[in-house]
């Protein structure tokens, strides 16, 4: 255990750890896994990742459980998703078995950075793949680097699990209707920075994007999926332009387990006037409750959390998911990978 870190006060920044793991694809095959102590990489200045955005990533977490064991949450789902992202932008897919081996290895090597149970902190795992071939022509790279780095991160809700306001802004789209939104591509984030910064300046925690084709339906909430609770039903957008969140998928399963009906469908903007709860979900926060949604173009304000408190369904789902991640409740769906130290 690393005794020098103040676990509960870690930010969502970058803290160096002991090791990262790397694997290169060249001459038509993946090489050996390399363990590195360097936190920099050597990249050709003409690499496709730098010029044409051939870059994809993942984000998952490891937790120290109540029993002292390290658990990685839904590793296989992330392995599947990065493969889909690779196929989406013509990169070499990382075999799922290689992904698993590298993630498990990097967590084991950095076990002293997995925050203690009860701190609210976790070890954030960031797999990343880059197109490495030196070329100026616009075509997919023939060489790739896949690496997995980790960094400990503090509890997301430092001021407690409190609802925040989000806004609808039509001036920017994060992605195109049949574009790269369904893949975890770095460029999608670049496209969201301007709108995100404007929203923050206006006091909102995130932008609630509308579907980029018709601007009629709710799409995604910044770098997180959107869900709402309406008359006891969990609703979340079905859309080609959103990233399939593994947290959302997990919350949907937990909702079904609790007897809460789940609907994945279009959510027209006007329906926001009828919802009882709303939240943004993703690995960083699990679920971040929404208080009000302000449509800054029309001036309409949707007051979701009438009493300013997180809703009962959002709270129950949040607590349930956290309890599974921390080994406080049985992992009936087999979502955790336990790391033997
Ligand atoms: C990563 C990401 C999410 C959240 O996905 P999780 O698997 O739940 O962490 C949602 N939206 C976007 C755009 C993302 O990149």
Coordinates of C-alpha atoms and ligand atoms in Angstrom, one line a residue:
X1 CA 0.0 0.0 0.0
X2 CA 1.2 3.4 -0.9
X3 CA 1.2 5.4 2.3
X4 CA 2.1 8.8 0.9
X5 CA -1.1 9.5 -0.9
X6 CA -4.1 11.3 0.5
X7 CA -6.6 9.0 -1.1
X8 CA -9.8 10.9 -0.4
X9 CA -8.5 14.1 -1.7
X10 CA -7.1 12.9 -5.0
X11 CA -8.3 14.9 -8.0
X12 CA -9.2 13.5 -11.5
X13 CA -5.7 14.5 -12.6
X14 CA -2.7 12.4 -13.5
X15 CA -0.6 10.9 -10.8
X16 CA 2.4 8.8 -11.9
X17 CA 2.4 5.1 -11.0
X18 CA 5.1 2.5 -11.2
X19 CA 4.4 0.8 -14.5
X20 CA 2.4 0.9 -17.8
X21 CA 2.1 -1.9 -20.3
X22 CA 2.5 -1.7 -24.1
X23 CA 2.1 -3.9 -27.1
X24 CA 2.9 -3.1 -30.8
X25 CA 1.3 -4.3 -33.9
X26 CA 3.7 -4.5 -36.9
X27 CA 4.3 -6.8 -39.9
X28 CA 0.7 -8.1 -39.5
X29 CA 0.9 -9.3 -35.9
X30 CA 0.9 -8.2 -32.3
X31 CA 4.2 -8.4 -30.5
X32 CA 5.1 -9.2 -26.9
X33 CA 3.7 -7.3 -23.9
X34 CA 6.3 -4.8 -22.7
X35 CA 6.3 -3.5 -19.2
X36 CA 7.5 0.1 -19.0
X37 CA 8.5 2.5 -16.3
X38 CA 8.5 5.5 -18.6
X39 CA 5.5 7.7 -18.8
X40 CA 6.4 9.0 -22.3
X41 CA 6.2 7.4 -25.7
X42 CA 8.2 7.7 -28.8
X43 CA 6.1 8.5 -31.8
X44 CA 7.0 9.4 -35.4
X45 CA 6.0 12.9 -36.3
X46 CA 4.1 11.6 -39.3
X47 CA 2.1 9.0 -37.4
X48 CA -1.6 8.7 -38.4
X49 CA -2.7 9.2 -34.8
X50 CA -1.2 12.7 -34.8
X51 CA -2.4 13.8 -38.3
X52 CA -5.6 11.9 -39.0
X53 CA -6.9 11.2 -35.5
X54 CA -6.4 7.4 -35.5
X55 CA -6.8 7.3 -31.8
X56 CA -9.2 5.4 -29.6
X57 CA -9.4 4.7 -25.9
X58 CA -11.2 3.1 -23.0
X59 CA -11.9 3.9 -19.4
X60 CA -12.6 1.5 -16.6
X61 CA -11.8 1.2 -12.9
X62 CA -10.3 -1.1 -10.3
X63 CA -11.6 -0.9 -6.7
X64 CA -10.3 -2.3 -3.4
X65 CA -13.3 -4.2 -1.9
X66 CA -14.6 -4.7 1.5
X67 CA -12.7 -8.0 1.7
X68 CA -9.4 -6.3 0.7
X69 CA -9.5 -7.8 -2.8
X70 CA -9.0 -5.8 -6.0
X71 CA -11.9 -5.9 -8.5
X72 CA -11.9 -4.6 -12.0
X73 CA -15.4 -3.7 -13.2
X74 CA -16.7 -5.2 -16.6
X75 CA -13.4 -5.7 -18.2
X76 CA -14.8 -7.9 -21.0
X77 CA -17.3 -5.2 -22.1
X78 CA -14.5 -2.7 -22.5
X79 CA -12.5 -5.2 -24.5
X80 CA -15.4 -5.6 -26.8
X81 CA -16.0 -1.9 -27.1
X82 CA -12.4 -1.0 -28.0
X83 CA -12.5 -3.6 -30.7
X84 CA -15.7 -2.1 -32.1
X85 CA -14.1 1.4 -31.9
X86 CA -11.0 0.0 -33.8
X87 CA -13.2 -1.4 -36.5
X88 CA -15.1 1.9 -36.7
X89 CA -12.1 3.9 -37.7
X90 CA -10.1 1.2 -39.5
X91 CA -7.5 0.5 -36.8
X92 CA -6.2 -2.9 -36.0
X93 CA -8.5 -4.4 -33.3
X94 CA -6.8 -5.5 -30.1
X95 CA -7.6 -9.2 -29.4
X96 CA -9.9 -9.4 -26.4
X97 CA -7.6 -11.9 -24.7
X98 CA -4.6 -9.5 -25.1
X99 CA -6.7 -6.6 -23.7
X100 CA -7.6 -8.7 -20.7
X101 CA -4.0 -9.8 -20.1
X102 CA -2.6 -6.3 -20.3
X103 CA -5.3 -4.7 -18.1
X104 CA -4.9 -7.4 -15.4
X105 CA -1.1 -7.1 -15.6
X106 CA -1.0 -3.3 -15.2
X107 CA -3.4 -3.4 -12.3
X108 CA -1.4 -6.1 -10.6
X109 CA 1.9 -4.3 -11.1
X110 CA 0.4 -1.1 -9.7
X111 CA -1.5 -2.8 -6.9
X112 CA -0.1 -0.3 -4.3
X113 CA -1.9 2.5 -6.1
X114 CA -5.4 0.9 -5.8
X115 CA -6.9 3.1 -3.1
X116 CA -8.1 1.5 0.1
X117 CA -11.7 0.4 0.7
X118 CA -13.7 3.2 2.2
X119 CA -11.7 6.1 0.7
X120 CA -14.1 6.5 -2.2
X121 CA -11.2 6.6 -4.5
X122 CA -10.3 4.1 -7.2
X123 CA -7.7 3.2 -9.8
X124 CA -8.6 4.6 -13.2
X125 CA -7.5 2.4 -16.1
X126 CA -7.0 4.0 -19.4
X127 CA -6.3 1.7 -22.4
X128 CA -5.3 3.7 -25.5
X129 CA -4.5 2.7 -29.1
X130 CA -2.7 4.8 -31.6
X131 CA -2.0 4.6 -35.4
X132 CA 1.8 4.7 -35.6
X133 CA 2.8 4.4 -39.2
X134 CA 4.7 7.4 -40.7
X135 CA 2.7 8.4 -43.7
X136 CA 1.2 11.5 -45.2
X137 CA -1.4 9.8 -47.4
X138 CA -4.8 9.5 -45.9
X139 CA -5.3 5.8 -45.3
X140 CA -5.2 3.5 -42.3
X141 CA -1.9 2.9 -40.5
X142 CA -0.3 -0.5 -40.8
X143 CA 1.4 -0.2 -37.4
X144 CA -0.3 0.3 -34.0
X145 CA 0.6 0.9 -30.4
X146 CA -1.8 -0.3 -27.7
X147 CA -1.0 0.7 -24.2
X148 CA -2.6 0.6 -20.8
X149 CA -1.8 3.3 -18.2
X150 CA -3.4 3.7 -14.7
X151 CA -3.7 6.5 -12.3
X152 CA -5.5 6.7 -8.9
X153 CA -8.5 9.1 -8.9
X154 CA -10.4 10.5 -6.0
X155 CA -14.1 10.2 -5.2
X156 CA -16.2 11.9 -7.9
X157 CA -18.7 13.5 -5.5
X158 CA -16.5 15.5 -3.2
X159 CA -19.4 17.6 -2.0
X160 CA -21.7 14.6 -1.8
X161 CA -24.1 13.1 -4.3
X162 CA -25.9 16.3 -5.3
X163 CA -27.9 17.1 -8.5
X164 CA -26.4 19.7 -10.9
X165 CA -27.8 21.7 -13.8
X166 CA -27.2 20.9 -17.4
X167 CA -28.1 22.8 -20.6
X168 CA -29.2 22.2 -24.1
X169 CA -27.2 24.1 -26.7
X170 CA -28.0 23.8 -30.4
X171 CA -25.0 25.7 -31.7
X172 CA -22.7 22.6 -31.5
X173 CA -22.9 19.0 -32.3
X174 CA -20.5 16.5 -30.7
X175 CA -20.8 14.0 -33.5
X176 CA -22.5 13.5 -36.9
X177 CA -25.7 11.4 -37.3
X178 CA -23.8 8.5 -38.8
X179 CA -20.4 9.6 -37.6
X180 CA -18.1 8.4 -34.9
X181 CA -20.3 9.0 -31.9
X182 CA -20.8 5.3 -31.3
X183 CA -17.1 4.7 -30.9
X184 CA -14.7 6.0 -28.2
X185 CA -12.6 8.2 -30.5
X186 CA -10.5 11.0 -29.1
X187 CA -11.7 13.3 -31.9
X188 CA -15.3 13.2 -30.5
X189 CA -13.9 14.8 -27.3
X190 CA -12.1 17.5 -29.3
X191 CA -15.4 18.3 -30.9
X192 CA -17.1 18.7 -27.6
X193 CA -14.6 21.0 -25.8
X194 CA -15.9 24.4 -27.1
X195 CA -19.5 23.6 -26.1
X196 CA -18.4 22.1 -22.8
X197 CA -16.3 25.1 -21.8
X198 CA -19.2 27.5 -22.7
X199 CA -21.5 25.4 -20.6
X200 CA -19.1 25.5 -17.6
X201 CA -18.7 29.3 -17.9
X202 CA -22.5 29.5 -17.7
X203 CA -22.6 27.4 -14.6
X204 CA -23.7 24.1 -16.0
X205 CA -22.0 20.8 -15.3
X206 CA -22.5 19.5 -18.9
X207 CA -24.2 20.0 -22.3
X208 CA -27.2 17.8 -23.1
X209 CA -26.7 17.2 -26.8
X210 CA -29.6 16.7 -29.1
X211 CA -29.7 14.2 -31.9
X212 CA -27.5 15.8 -34.6
X213 CA -29.9 15.0 -37.5
X214 CA -33.2 16.5 -36.4
X215 CA -32.4 18.1 -33.1
X216 CA -35.7 16.7 -31.8
X217 CA -34.5 14.1 -29.3
X218 CA -32.1 13.9 -26.4
X219 CA -28.8 12.2 -27.3
X220 CA -25.9 12.4 -24.8
X221 CA -24.9 14.3 -21.8
X222 CA -21.3 15.5 -22.5
X223 CA -19.0 12.5 -22.2
X224 CA -21.8 10.5 -20.4
X225 CA -25.1 8.8 -21.4
X226 CA -28.4 10.3 -20.3
X227 CA -31.1 8.5 -18.5
X228 CA -34.4 9.6 -16.9
X229 CA -37.1 8.1 -14.7
X230 CA -40.6 8.6 -15.8
X231 CA -43.6 7.1 -14.0
X232 CA -41.3 4.5 -12.5
X233 CA -39.7 3.5 -15.8
X234 CA -36.0 3.9 -16.6
X235 CA -35.7 5.6 -20.0
X236 CA -32.6 6.2 -22.0
X237 CA -32.0 7.3 -25.6
X238 CA -31.7 4.8 -28.4
X239 CA -29.5 6.6 -30.9
X240 CA -26.8 5.8 -33.5
X241 CA -24.7 8.7 -32.4
X242 CA -24.2 7.9 -28.7
X243 CA -21.5 5.8 -27.2
X244 CA -22.9 2.7 -25.7
X245 CA -22.0 3.3 -22.0
X246 CA -21.2 0.2 -20.0
X247 CA -22.4 2.0 -16.9
X248 CA -25.8 2.6 -18.5
X249 CA -26.0 -1.0 -19.6
X250 CA -25.3 -2.0 -16.0
X251 CA -27.8 0.4 -14.6
X252 CA -30.4 -0.9 -17.0
X253 CA -29.7 -4.5 -15.8
X254 CA -29.9 -3.5 -12.2
X255 CA -33.2 -1.6 -12.8
X256 CA -34.7 -4.8 -14.4
X257 CA -33.4 -6.8 -11.4
X258 CA -35.3 -4.4 -9.1
X259 CA -38.5 -4.8 -11.2
X260 CA -38.1 -1.3 -12.8
X261 CA -39.2 -1.4 -16.5
X262 CA -36.5 -0.1 -19.0
X263 CA -37.1 1.6 -22.3
X264 CA -34.4 2.4 -24.8
X265 CA -36.0 4.7 -27.3
X266 CA -36.1 8.2 -28.7
X267 CA -36.8 10.8 -26.0
X268 CA -38.3 14.0 -27.5
X269 CA -37.1 17.2 -25.8
X270 CA -40.7 18.0 -24.7
X271 CA -40.8 14.8 -22.7
X272 CA -38.3 16.4 -20.4
X273 CA -41.3 18.2 -18.9
X274 CA -42.7 14.9 -17.7
X275 CA -39.7 13.2 -16.1
X276 CA -39.3 12.6 -12.4
X277 CA -35.6 12.0 -12.3
X278 CA -32.6 12.4 -14.6
X279 CA -28.9 11.6 -14.6
X280 CA -25.7 11.4 -16.6
X281 CA -24.0 8.0 -16.3
X282 CA -20.4 6.8 -17.0
X283 CA -17.4 5.2 -15.3
X284 CA -16.2 8.5 -13.7
X285 CA -19.3 9.1 -11.6
X286 CA -21.5 6.0 -12.1
X287 CA -24.6 8.3 -12.0
X288 CA -24.6 12.0 -11.6
X289 CA -28.1 13.3 -10.8
X290 CA -29.6 16.2 -12.7
X291 CA -31.5 19.0 -11.0
X292 CA -32.6 21.2 -13.9
X293 CA -32.2 21.2 -17.7
X294 CA -32.1 24.7 -19.2
X295 CA -32.7 25.0 -22.9
X296 CA -30.6 28.1 -23.5
X297 CA -31.9 28.7 -27.0
X298 CA -35.6 28.8 -26.1
X299 CA -35.3 29.8 -22.5
X300 CA -37.4 26.8 -21.4
X301 CA -36.3 25.4 -18.0
X302 CA -37.1 21.8 -17.1
X303 CA -37.1 21.4 -13.3
X304 CA -36.4 17.7 -12.8
X305 CA -35.4 17.4 -9.1
X306 CA -38.4 19.4 -7.7
X307 CA -37.0 19.3 -4.1
X308 CA -33.4 19.7 -5.2
X309 CA -32.5 16.2 -4.0
X310 CA -31.4 13.1 -6.1
X311 CA -34.4 10.9 -6.9
X312 CA -35.1 7.6 -5.2
X313 CA -34.5 5.4 -8.3
X314 CA -31.2 7.2 -9.3
X315 CA -30.0 6.9 -5.7
X316 CA -31.0 3.2 -5.4
X317 CA -29.3 2.3 -8.7
X318 CA -26.2 4.3 -7.8
X319 CA -25.9 2.6 -4.4
X320 CA -26.4 -0.8 -5.9
X321 CA -23.8 -0.5 -8.6
X322 CA -21.2 0.9 -6.1
X323 CA -21.9 -1.9 -3.7
X324 CA -21.2 -4.5 -6.4
X325 CA -18.0 -2.7 -7.4
X326 CA -16.8 -2.7 -3.8
X327 CA -17.7 -6.3 -3.1
X328 CA -20.4 -5.3 -0.6
X329 CA -23.1 -7.1 -2.5
X330 CA -23.0 -10.4 -4.5
X331 CA -21.8 -10.0 -8.1
X332 CA -24.7 -12.0 -9.5
X333 CA -24.0 -11.0 -13.1
X334 CA -20.2 -11.8 -12.9
X335 CA -19.1 -8.2 -13.7
X336 CA -16.0 -8.1 -11.5
X337 CA -12.6 -9.6 -12.3
X338 CA -10.7 -10.3 -9.1
X339 CA -7.0 -9.7 -9.2
X340 CA -4.9 -12.1 -7.1
X341 CA -2.0 -10.3 -5.4
Ligands
LIG1 C1 -16.9 6.7 -22.2 C2 -18.1 7.4 -22.6 C3 -19.4 7.2 -21.9 C4 -19.5 6.4 -20.7 O1 -19.2 5.0 -20.9 P1 -18.9 4.1 -19.7 O2 -18.6 2.8 -20.3 O3 -20.2 4.0 -18.9 O4 -17.8 4.7 -18.9 C5 -20.5 7.9 -22.4 N1 -20.4 8.7 -23.4 C6 -19.2 9.0 -24.1 C7 -19.2 9.9 -25.2 C8 -18.1 8.3 -23.7 O5 -16.9 8.6 -24.3

